[in-house]
Coordinates of C-alpha atoms and ligand atoms in Angstrom, one line a residue:
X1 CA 178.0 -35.8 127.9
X2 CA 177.5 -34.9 131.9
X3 CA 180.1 -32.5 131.3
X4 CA 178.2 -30.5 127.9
X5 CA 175.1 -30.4 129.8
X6 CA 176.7 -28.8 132.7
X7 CA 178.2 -26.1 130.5
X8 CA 175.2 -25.7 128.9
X9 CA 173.7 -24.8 132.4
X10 CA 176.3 -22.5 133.2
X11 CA 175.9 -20.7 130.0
X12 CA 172.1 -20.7 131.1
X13 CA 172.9 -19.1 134.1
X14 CA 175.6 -16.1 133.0
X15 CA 173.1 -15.5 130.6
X16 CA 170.1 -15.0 133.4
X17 CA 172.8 -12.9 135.3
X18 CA 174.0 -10.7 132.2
X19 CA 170.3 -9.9 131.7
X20 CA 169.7 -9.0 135.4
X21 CA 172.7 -6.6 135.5
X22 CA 171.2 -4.9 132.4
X23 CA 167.6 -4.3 133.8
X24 CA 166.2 -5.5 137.4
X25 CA 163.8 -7.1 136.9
X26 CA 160.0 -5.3 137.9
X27 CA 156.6 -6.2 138.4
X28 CA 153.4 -5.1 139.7
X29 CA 153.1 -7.0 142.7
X30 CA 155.2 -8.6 145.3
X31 CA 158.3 -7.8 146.1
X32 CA 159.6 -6.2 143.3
X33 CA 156.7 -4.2 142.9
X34 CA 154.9 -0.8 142.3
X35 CA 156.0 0.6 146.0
X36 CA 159.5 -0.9 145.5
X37 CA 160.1 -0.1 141.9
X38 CA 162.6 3.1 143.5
X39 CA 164.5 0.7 145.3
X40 CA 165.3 -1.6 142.7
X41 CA 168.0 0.5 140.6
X42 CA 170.0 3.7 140.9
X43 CA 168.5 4.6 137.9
X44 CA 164.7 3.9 139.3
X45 CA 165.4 6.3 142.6
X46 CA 162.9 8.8 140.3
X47 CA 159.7 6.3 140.6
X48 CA 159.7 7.2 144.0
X49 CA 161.4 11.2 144.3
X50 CA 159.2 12.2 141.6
X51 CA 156.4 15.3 141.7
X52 CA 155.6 14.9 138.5
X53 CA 154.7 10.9 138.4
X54 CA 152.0 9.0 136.1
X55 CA 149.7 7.9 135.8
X56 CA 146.9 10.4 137.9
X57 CA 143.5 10.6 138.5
X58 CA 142.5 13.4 136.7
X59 CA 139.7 15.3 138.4
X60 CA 137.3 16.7 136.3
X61 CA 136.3 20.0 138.0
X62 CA 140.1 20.8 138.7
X63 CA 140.4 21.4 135.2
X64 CA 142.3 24.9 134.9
X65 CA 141.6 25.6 131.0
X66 CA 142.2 25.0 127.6
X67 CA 144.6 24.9 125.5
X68 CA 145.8 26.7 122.4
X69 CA 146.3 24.4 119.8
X70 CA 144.7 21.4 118.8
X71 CA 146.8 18.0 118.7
X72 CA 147.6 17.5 115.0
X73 CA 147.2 13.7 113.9
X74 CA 149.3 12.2 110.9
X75 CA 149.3 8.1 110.9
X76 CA 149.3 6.4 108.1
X77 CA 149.0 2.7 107.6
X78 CA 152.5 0.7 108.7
X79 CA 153.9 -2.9 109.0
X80 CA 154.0 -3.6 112.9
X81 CA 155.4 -6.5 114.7
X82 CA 154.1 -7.9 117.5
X83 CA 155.7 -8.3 120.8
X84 CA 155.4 -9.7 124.3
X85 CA 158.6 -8.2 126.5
X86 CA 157.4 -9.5 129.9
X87 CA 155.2 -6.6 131.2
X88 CA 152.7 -5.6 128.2
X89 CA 152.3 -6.7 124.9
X90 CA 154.0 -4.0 122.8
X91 CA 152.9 -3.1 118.9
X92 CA 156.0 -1.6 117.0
X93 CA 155.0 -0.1 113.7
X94 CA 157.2 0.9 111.4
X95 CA 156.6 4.7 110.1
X96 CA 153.2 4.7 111.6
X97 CA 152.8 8.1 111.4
X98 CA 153.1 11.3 114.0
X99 CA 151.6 13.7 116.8
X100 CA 152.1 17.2 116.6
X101 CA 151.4 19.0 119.5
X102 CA 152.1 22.8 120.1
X103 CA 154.1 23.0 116.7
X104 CA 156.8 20.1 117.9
X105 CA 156.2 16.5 115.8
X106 CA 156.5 13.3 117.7
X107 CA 156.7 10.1 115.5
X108 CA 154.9 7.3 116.6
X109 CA 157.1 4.4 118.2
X110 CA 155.2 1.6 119.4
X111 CA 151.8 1.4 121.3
X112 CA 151.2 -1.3 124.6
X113 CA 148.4 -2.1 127.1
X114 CA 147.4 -1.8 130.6
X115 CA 144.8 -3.4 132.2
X116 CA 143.0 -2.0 134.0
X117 CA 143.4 1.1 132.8
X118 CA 146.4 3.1 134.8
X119 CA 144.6 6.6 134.5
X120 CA 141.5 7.2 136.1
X121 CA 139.1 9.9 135.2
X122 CA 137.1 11.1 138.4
X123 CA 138.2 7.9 140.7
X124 CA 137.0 5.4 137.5
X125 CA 139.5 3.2 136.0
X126 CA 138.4 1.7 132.6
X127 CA 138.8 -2.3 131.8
X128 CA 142.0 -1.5 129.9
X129 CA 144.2 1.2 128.3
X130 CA 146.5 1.3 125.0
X131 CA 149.4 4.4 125.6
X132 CA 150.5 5.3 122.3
X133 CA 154.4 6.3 122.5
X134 CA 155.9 9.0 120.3
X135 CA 159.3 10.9 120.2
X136 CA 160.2 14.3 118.9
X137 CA 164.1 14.4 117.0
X138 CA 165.2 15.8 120.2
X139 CA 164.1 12.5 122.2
X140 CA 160.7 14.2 124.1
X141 CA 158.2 12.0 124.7
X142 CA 154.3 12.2 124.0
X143 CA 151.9 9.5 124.9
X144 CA 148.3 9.5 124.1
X145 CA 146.0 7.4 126.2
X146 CA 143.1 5.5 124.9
X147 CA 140.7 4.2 127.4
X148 CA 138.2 1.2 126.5
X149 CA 135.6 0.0 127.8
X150 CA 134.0 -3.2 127.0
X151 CA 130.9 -3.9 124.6
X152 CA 131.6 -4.4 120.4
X153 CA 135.0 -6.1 119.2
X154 CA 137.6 -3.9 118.2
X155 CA 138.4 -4.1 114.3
X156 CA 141.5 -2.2 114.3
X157 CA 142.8 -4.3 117.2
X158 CA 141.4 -7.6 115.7
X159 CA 144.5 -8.8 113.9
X160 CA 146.9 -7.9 116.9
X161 CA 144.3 -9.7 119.5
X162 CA 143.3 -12.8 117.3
X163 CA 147.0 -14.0 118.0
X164 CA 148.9 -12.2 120.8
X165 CA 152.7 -13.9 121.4
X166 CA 152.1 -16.1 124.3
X167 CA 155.7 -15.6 126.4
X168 CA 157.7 -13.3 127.5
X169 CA 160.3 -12.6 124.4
X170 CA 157.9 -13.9 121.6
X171 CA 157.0 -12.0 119.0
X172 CA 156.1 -12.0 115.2
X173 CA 155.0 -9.5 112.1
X174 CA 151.0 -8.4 112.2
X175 CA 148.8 -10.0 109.5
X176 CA 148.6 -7.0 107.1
X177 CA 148.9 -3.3 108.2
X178 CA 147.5 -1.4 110.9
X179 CA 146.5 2.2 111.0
X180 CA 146.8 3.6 114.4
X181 CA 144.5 6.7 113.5
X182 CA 141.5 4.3 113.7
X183 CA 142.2 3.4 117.5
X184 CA 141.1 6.9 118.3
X185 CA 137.7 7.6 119.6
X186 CA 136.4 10.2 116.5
X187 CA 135.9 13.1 118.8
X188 CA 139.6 14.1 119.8
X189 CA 138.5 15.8 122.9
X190 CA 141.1 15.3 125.4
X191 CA 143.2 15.9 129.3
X192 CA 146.9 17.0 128.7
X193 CA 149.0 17.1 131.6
X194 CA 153.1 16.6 132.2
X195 CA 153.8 13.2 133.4
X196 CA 156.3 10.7 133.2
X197 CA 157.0 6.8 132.2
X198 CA 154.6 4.6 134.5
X199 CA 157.2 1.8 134.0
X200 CA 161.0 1.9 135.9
X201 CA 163.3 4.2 135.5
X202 CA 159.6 6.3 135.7
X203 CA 161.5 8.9 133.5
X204 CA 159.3 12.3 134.1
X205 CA 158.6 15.2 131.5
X206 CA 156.8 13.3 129.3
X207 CA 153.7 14.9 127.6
X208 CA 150.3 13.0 128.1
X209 CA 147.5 13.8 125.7
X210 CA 144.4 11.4 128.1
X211 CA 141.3 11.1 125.3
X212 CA 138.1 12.0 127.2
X213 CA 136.3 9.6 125.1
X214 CA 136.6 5.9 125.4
X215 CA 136.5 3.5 122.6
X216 CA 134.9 -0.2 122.6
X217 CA 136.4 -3.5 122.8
X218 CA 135.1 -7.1 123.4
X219 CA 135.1 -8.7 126.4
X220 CA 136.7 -11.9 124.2
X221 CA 139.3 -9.2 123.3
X222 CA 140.1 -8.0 126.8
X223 CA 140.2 -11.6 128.3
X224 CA 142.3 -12.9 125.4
X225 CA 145.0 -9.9 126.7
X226 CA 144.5 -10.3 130.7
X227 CA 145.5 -14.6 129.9
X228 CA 148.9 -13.5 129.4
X229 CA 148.6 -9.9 131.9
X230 CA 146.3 -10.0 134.7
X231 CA 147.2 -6.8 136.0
X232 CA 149.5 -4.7 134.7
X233 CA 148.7 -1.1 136.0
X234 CA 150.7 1.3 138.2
X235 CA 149.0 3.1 141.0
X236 CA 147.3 6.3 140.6
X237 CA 150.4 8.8 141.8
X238 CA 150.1 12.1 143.3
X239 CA 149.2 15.1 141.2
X240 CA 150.7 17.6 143.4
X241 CA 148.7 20.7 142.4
X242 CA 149.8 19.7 138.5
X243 CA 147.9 21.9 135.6
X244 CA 145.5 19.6 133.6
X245 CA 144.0 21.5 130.5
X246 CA 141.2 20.6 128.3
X247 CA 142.3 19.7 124.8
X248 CA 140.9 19.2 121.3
Ligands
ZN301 ZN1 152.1 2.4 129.3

């Protein structure tokens, strides 16, 4: 019996290190940290080389223009499941629809939190952020940031807040669908920039579409989301002299 329990325990352990040689483990604070995140991996060196880092502050009266093209918005009700992976709580639908932005199409993957919101707008950080991730067929990436700010409850956001997966690896299917064209704020005015990943390895040349607009959710909502993440935002990072246009 002694002996089953303490191969069970070693099996415990491999396990723990198997995982760790796959991907270091990062956080927000503390030692393995924002300002050590570059340190951490080969791989991460980027998080801290990087001129083209996110998230920014985006300074209003910097603003160099506009741009051609509006984004063009296709989602559709999907099936999404649920999941908590240690840093965020991550929605995964499945053909939830797509971006298009200056003719190339991005299909949605997945959309997570932040709280408080990473991007700032003028030096003011909202109570939380949701990053919508899409990828072209090539493997580009395009995120659109939506910022909240707290007041009426958030009905599109209601089944995926009314039962978030409490741990790290949990995770089960949303009650009913979920159409992440109603998370926008209905004007689409909005800050596009190049950026990166603001999570290790901080992969850069990502396209951000920031909506100027932010939408509502409850304060119930938000403090159901920051039991499980307190913080979970990455510095502002340099902009160095980085083009921000206006979009629509
Ligand atoms: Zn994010």
């Amino acid at each position: 019996m002694k002996t089953r329990i303490a191969i069970a325990a070693l099996g415990t352990l491999f396990t723990a290190f198997a995982n760790a040689a796959e991907a270091p483990h990062w956080t927000y604070q503390g030692k393995t940290g924002t300002s050590q995140w570059a340190h951490l991996e080969a791989d991460y060196a980027v998080c801290g080389t990087g001129q083209r880092q996110s998230p920014i502050n985006i300074e209003t009266r910097k603003v160099t223009g506009t741009t051609a093209q509006a984004i063009g918005l296709s989602y559709a009700p999907a099936n999404a499941e649920v999941i908590n992976n240690g840093h965020t709580v991550q929605v995964e639908p499945a053909n939830g629809g797509a971006l298009t932005i200056d003719g190339v199409e991005y299909k949605l993957a997945q959309f997570h939190f932040h709280t408080p919101s990473e991007e700032k707008i003028d030096g003011k950080s909202y109570p939380l952020v949701a990053h919508l991730v899409h990828k072209s067929a090539d493997g580009k990436l395009a995120v659109i940031a939506v910022l909240f700010r707290t007041g009426k409850s958030n009905a599109t956001l209601r089944p995926v807040f009314a039962r978030l997966p409490a741990k790290p690896g949990d995770k089960h299917a949303l009650h009913g669908t979920i159409n992440v064209g109603d998370l926008l704020p209905p004007k689409r005015d909005n800050y596009r920039f190049i950026g990166s990943l603001t999570t290790p390895p901080c992969s850069e040349d990502v396209r951000w579409v920031v909506m100027k607009r932010p939408v509502s959710i409850s304060s119930t909502q938000l403090a159901a989301f920051r039991k499980l993440y307190k913080m979970n935002a990455r510095p502002v990072q340099a902009a160095n002299g980085r083009e921000v246009l206006v979009g629509r």
